[in-house]
Coordinates of C-alpha atoms and ligand atoms in Angstrom, one line a residue:
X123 CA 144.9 82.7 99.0
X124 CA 142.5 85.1 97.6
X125 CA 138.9 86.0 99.9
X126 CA 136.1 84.2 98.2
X127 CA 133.8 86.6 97.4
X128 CA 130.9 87.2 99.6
X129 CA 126.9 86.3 98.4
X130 CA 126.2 90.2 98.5
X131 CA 129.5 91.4 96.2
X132 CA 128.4 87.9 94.2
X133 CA 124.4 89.6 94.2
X134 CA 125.7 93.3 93.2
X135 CA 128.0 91.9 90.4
X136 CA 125.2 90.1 89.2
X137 CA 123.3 92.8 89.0
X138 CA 125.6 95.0 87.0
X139 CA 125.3 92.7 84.1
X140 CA 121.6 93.9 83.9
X141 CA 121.9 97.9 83.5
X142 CA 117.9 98.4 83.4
X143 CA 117.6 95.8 86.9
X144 CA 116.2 98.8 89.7
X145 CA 118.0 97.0 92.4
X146 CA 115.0 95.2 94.0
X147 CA 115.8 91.6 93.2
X148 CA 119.5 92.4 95.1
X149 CA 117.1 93.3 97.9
X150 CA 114.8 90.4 97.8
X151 CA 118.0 88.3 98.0
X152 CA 119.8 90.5 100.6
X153 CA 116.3 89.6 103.2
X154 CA 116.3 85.9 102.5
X155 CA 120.1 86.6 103.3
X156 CA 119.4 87.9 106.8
X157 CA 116.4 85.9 107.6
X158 CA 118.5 82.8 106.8
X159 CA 120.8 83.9 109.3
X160 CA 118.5 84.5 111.9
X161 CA 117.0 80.4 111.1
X162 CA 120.6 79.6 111.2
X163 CA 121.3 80.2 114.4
X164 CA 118.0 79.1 116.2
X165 CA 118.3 75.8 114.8
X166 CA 122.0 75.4 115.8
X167 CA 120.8 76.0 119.5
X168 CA 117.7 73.8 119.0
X169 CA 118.9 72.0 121.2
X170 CA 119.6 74.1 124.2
X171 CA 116.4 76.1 124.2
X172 CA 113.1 75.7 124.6
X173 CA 112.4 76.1 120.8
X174 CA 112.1 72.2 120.2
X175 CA 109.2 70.5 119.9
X176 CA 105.3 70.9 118.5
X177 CA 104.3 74.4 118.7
X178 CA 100.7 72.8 119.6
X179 CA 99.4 73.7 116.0
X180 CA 99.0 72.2 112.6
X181 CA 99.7 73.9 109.5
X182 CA 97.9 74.0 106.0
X183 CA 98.7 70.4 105.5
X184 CA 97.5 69.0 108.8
X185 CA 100.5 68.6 110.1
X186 CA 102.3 69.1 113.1
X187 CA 103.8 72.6 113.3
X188 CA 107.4 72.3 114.9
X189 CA 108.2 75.3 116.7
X190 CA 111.0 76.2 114.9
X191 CA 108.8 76.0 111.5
X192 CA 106.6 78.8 113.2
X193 CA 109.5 80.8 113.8
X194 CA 111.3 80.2 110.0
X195 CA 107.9 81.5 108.5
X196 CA 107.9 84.6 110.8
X197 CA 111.3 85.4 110.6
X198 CA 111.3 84.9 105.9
X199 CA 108.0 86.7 106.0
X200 CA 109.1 89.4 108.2
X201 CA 112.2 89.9 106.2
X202 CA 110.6 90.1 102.8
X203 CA 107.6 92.4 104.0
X204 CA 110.6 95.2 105.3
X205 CA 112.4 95.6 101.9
X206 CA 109.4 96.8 100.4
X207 CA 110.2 94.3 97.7
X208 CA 107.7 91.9 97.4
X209 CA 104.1 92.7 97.1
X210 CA 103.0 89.0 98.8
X211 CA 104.1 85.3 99.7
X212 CA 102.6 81.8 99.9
X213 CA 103.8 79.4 102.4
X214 CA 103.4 76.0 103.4
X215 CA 102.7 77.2 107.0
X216 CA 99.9 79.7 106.0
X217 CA 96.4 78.3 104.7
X218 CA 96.2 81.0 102.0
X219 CA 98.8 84.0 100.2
X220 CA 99.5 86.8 102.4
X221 CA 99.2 90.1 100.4
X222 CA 102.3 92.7 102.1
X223 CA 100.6 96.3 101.4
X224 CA 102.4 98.3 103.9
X225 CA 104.5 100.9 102.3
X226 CA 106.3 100.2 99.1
X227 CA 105.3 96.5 98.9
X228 CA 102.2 97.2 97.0
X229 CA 104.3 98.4 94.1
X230 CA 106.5 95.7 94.1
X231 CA 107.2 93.1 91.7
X232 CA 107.9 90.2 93.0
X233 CA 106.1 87.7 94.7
X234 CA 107.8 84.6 96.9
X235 CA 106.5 81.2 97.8
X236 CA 108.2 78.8 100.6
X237 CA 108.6 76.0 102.7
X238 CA 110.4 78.1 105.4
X239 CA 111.5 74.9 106.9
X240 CA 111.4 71.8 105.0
X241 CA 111.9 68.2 106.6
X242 CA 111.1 70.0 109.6
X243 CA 110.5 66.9 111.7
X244 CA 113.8 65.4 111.4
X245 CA 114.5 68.9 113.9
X246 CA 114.6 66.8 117.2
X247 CA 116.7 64.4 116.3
X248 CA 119.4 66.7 114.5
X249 CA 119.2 65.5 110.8
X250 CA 119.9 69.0 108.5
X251 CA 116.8 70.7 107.4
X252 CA 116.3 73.4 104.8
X253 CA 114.5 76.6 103.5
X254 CA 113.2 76.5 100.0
X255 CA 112.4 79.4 97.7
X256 CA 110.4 80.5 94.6
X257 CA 110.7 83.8 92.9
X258 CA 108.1 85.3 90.4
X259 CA 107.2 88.1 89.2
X260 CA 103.9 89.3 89.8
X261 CA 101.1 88.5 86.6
X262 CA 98.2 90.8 88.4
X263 CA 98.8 95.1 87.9
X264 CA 101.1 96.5 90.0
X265 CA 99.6 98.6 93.2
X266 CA 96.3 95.7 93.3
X267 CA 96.2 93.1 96.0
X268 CA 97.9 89.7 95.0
X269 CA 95.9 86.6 93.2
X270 CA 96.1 83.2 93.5
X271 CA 97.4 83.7 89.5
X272 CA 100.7 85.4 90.8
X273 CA 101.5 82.4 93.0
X274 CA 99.9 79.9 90.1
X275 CA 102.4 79.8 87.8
X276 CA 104.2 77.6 86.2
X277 CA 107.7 76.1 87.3
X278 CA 109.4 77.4 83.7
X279 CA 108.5 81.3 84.5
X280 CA 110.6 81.5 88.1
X281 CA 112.6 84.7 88.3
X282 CA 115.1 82.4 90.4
X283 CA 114.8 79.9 93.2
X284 CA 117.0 78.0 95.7
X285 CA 117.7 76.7 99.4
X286 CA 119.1 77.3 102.4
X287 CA 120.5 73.7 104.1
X288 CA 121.2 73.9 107.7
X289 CA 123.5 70.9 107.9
X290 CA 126.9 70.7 108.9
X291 CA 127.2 73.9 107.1
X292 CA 125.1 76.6 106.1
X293 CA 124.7 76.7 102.8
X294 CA 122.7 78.9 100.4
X295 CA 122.1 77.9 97.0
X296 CA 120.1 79.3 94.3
X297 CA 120.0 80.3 90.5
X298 CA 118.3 83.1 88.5
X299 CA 118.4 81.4 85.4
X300 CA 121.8 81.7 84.6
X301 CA 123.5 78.5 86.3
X302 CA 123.8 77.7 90.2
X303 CA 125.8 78.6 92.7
X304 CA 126.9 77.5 96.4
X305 CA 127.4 79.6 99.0
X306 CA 128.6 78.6 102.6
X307 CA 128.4 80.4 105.8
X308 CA 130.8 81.4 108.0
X309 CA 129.0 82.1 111.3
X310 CA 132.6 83.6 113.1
X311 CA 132.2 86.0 110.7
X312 CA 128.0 86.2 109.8
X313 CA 129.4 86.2 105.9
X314 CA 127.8 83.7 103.2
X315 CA 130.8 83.0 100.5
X316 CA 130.6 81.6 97.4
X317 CA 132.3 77.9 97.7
X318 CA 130.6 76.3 94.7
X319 CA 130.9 78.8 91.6
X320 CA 129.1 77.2 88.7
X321 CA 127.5 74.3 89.9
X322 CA 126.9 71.4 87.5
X323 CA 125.3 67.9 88.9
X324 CA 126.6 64.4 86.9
X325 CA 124.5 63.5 84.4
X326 CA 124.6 60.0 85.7
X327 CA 124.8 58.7 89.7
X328 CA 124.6 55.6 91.6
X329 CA 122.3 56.7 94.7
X330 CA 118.8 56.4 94.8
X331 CA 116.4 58.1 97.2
X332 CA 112.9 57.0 98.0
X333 CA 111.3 56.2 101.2
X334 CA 111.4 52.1 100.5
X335 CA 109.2 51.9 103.2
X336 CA 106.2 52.9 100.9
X337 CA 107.3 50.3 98.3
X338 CA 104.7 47.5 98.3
X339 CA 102.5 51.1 97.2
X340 CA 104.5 52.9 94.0
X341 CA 103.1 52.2 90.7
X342 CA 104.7 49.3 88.5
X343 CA 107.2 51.2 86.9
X344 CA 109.0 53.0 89.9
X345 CA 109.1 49.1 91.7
X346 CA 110.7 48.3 88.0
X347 CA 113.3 51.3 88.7
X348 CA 114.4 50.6 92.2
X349 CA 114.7 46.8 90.8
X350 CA 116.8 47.7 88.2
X351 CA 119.2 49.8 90.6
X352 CA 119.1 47.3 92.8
X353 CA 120.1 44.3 90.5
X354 CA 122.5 46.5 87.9
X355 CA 125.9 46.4 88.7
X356 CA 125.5 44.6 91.6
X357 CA 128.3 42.1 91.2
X358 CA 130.9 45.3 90.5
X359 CA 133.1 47.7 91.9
X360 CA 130.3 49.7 91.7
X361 CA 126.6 49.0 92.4
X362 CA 123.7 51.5 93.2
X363 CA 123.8 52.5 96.5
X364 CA 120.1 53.9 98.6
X365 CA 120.4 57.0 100.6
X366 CA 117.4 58.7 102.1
X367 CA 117.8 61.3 104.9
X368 CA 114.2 62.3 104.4
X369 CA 115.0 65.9 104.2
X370 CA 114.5 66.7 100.4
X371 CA 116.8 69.7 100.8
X372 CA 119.6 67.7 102.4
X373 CA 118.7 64.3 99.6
X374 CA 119.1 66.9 96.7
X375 CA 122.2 68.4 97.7
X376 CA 123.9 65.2 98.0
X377 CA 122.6 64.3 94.8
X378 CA 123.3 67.0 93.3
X379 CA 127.0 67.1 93.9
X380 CA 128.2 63.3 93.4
X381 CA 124.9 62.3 91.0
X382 CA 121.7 60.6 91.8
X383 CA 118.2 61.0 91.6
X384 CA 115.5 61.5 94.1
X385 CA 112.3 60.3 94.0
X386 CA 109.2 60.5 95.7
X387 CA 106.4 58.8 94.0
X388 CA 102.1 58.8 93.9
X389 CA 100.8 56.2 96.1
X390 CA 97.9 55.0 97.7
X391 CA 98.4 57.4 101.3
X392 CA 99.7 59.8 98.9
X393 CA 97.7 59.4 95.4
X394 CA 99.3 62.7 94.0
X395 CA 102.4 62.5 95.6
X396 CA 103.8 64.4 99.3
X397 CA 105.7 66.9 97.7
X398 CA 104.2 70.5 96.7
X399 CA 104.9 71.5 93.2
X400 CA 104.5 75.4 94.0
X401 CA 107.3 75.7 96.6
X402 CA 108.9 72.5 97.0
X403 CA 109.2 71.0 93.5
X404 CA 109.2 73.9 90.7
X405 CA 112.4 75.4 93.0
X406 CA 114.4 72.1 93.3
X407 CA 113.1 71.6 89.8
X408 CA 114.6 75.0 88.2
X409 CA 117.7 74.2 90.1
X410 CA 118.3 70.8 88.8
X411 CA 117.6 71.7 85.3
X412 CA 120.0 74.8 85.3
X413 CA 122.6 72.7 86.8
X414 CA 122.2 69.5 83.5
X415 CA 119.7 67.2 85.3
X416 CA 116.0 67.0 85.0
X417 CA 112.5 66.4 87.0
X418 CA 109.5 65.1 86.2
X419 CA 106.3 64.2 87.7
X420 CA 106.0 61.3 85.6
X421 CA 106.4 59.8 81.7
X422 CA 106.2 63.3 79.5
X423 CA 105.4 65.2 82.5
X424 CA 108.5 68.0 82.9
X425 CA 107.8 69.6 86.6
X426 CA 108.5 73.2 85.1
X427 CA 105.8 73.0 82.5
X428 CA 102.9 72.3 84.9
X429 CA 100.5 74.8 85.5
X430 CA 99.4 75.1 89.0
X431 CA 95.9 75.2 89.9
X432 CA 96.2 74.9 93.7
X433 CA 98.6 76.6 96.4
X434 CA 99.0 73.4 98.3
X435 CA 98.5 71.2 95.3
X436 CA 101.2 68.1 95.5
X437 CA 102.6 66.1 92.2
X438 CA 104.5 63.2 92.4
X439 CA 108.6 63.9 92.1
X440 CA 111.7 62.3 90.0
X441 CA 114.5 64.6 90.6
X442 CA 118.3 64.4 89.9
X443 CA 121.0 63.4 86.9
X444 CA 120.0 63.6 83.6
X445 CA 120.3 59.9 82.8
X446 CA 119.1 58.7 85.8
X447 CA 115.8 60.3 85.4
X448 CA 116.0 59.4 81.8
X449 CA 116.1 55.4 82.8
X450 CA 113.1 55.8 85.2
X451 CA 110.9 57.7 83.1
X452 CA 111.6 54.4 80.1
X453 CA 110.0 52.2 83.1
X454 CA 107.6 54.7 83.6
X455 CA 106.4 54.6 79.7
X456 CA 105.8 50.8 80.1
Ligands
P6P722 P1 108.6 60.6 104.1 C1 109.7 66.4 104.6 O1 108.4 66.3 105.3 C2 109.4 66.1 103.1 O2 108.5 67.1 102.6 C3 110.7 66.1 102.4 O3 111.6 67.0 102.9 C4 111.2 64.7 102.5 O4 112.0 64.2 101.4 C5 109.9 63.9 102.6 O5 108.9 64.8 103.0 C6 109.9 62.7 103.5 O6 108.7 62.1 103.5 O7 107.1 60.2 103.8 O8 109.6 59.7 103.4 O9 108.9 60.7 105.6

């Protein structure tokens, strides 16, 4: 049986079909490579160390900063800053962008947002979590500082995005426009390779995943939707079925091999939705769309054609199979 080939030959080859690339995306990818790792194997000792927990702080949102989402930021950030290959970054665990101009950064291209940890509270009780990626390239002149207008963009101009999971495997997933592809790590060896060449998702599913906790609060047409998946079918061989890890990275992934749709919805705690469109949504957004399915924020409203006018700003979020989304945004039209 032939050795899968590794993310980095995967990176190079892709590279060569570009003969003007310089090389620095290859090295953008080859630091989220070796930050990953580094995540990787702190949060498969979580549990041994005294890494666990509330780091005491609260990031941009308010919220809780788990220690391990402290050390994710760090470790991406870090990474990034020592290829000299991106000239800044915006994070869910920083208030505002962070300009890198030591070096060569200032002359770089590229710009990356994150959530270097997402569903980082499901840590403690050992449910995956993942890493989540945006990719643009810089609007401002080369050599400046950054602006808010580098990371503001919309979902449709991403250079590529994708995730890390840290679940029962390590996987890395991620596009640059030209289809997705799965790679899983082997940690005897410290070697991402590809597993999932060419990833596709079904344009239709039979899971669901929302938060029906927060039900009595979505807007008419999402309680229509979760009725209607509920009820169809339900006499067959082969109803709807509800699964929600509250992880989006580890929800998507799911979906996105054996079909679904993911959805977390405006409501009155949330009136714009949880989920932020610059580095949670416009990533799993790109990804879904270059592997057939679709995302929206609502009826008409395609996630990728959005443009941002906050760093932190949320949007409500329909995610998955094509005709899944398709059926909820009819109920959303009513
Ligand atoms: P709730 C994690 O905090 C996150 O951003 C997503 O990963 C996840 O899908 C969602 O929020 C869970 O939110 O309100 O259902 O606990």
């Amino acid at each position: 049986m032939q050795t899968p080939i590794t993310l980095g030959e995967f990176i190079i080859e892709s590279q060569a079909e570009y003969p003007e690339a310089t090389g620095a995306l290859t090295s953008l990818f080859s630091s989220l490579r070796l930050a990953a790792k580094v995540v990787n194997r702190e949060i498969n000792k979580a549990g041994l160390v005294d890494i666990v927990g509330a780091a005491g702080n609260e990031n941009a949102q308010g919220e809780q900063q788990q220690k391990l989402d402290v050390f994710a930021n760090d470790k991406f950030k870090t990474a990034l800053a020592a290829r000299g290959v991106a000239c800044g970054i915006a994070s869910e665990e920083e208030d505002n962008y962070v300009t890198f101009d030591e070096g060569h950064n200032k002359d770089a291209d590229y710009v990356v947002l994150m959530d270097p940890l997402d569903g980082s509270s499901n840590i403690d009780v050992n449910v995956s979590v993942g890493t989540i990626f945006s990719i643009y390239r810089r609007v401002s002149p080369v050599g400046s500082p950054v602006t808010l207008e580098d990371f503001c963009q919309p979902g449709k101009d991403q250079v590529a995005a994708g995730y890390i999971i840290y679940g029962s495997s390590t996987m890395m997933v991620y596009s640059t426009g030209n289809g997705v592809n799965g790679f899983t790590f082997d940690p005897s060896l410290g070697v991402f390779y590809l597993s999932h060449p060419k990833m596709t998702t079904p344009t239709s599913g039979k899971t669901y995943s929302v938060n029906e906790g927060n039900y009595v609060r979505f807007p008419q047409g999402v309680k229509k939707y979760i009725k209607y998946c509920q009820e169809e079918n339900a006499e067959t061989n082969r109803p709807y079925t509800s699964r929600y890890i509250g992880s989006l990275v580890s929800d998507f992934h799911r979906n996105l091999i054996t079909g679904g749709i993911y959805m977390y919805p405006s409501s009155s705690r949330y009136p714009n939705g949880k989920l932020r469109l610059l580095y949670e949504c416009n990533p799993i957004a790109f990804l879904a769309e270059q592997a057939g399915g679709k995302a929206i924020a609502g009826a008409g409203q395609r996630i990728l054609d959005i443009r941002p006018t906050e760093l932190h700003q949320r949007v409500p979020f329909f995610v998955g199979s094509a005709n899944m989304v398709d059926k909820l945004e009819d109920f959303l039209s009513e």
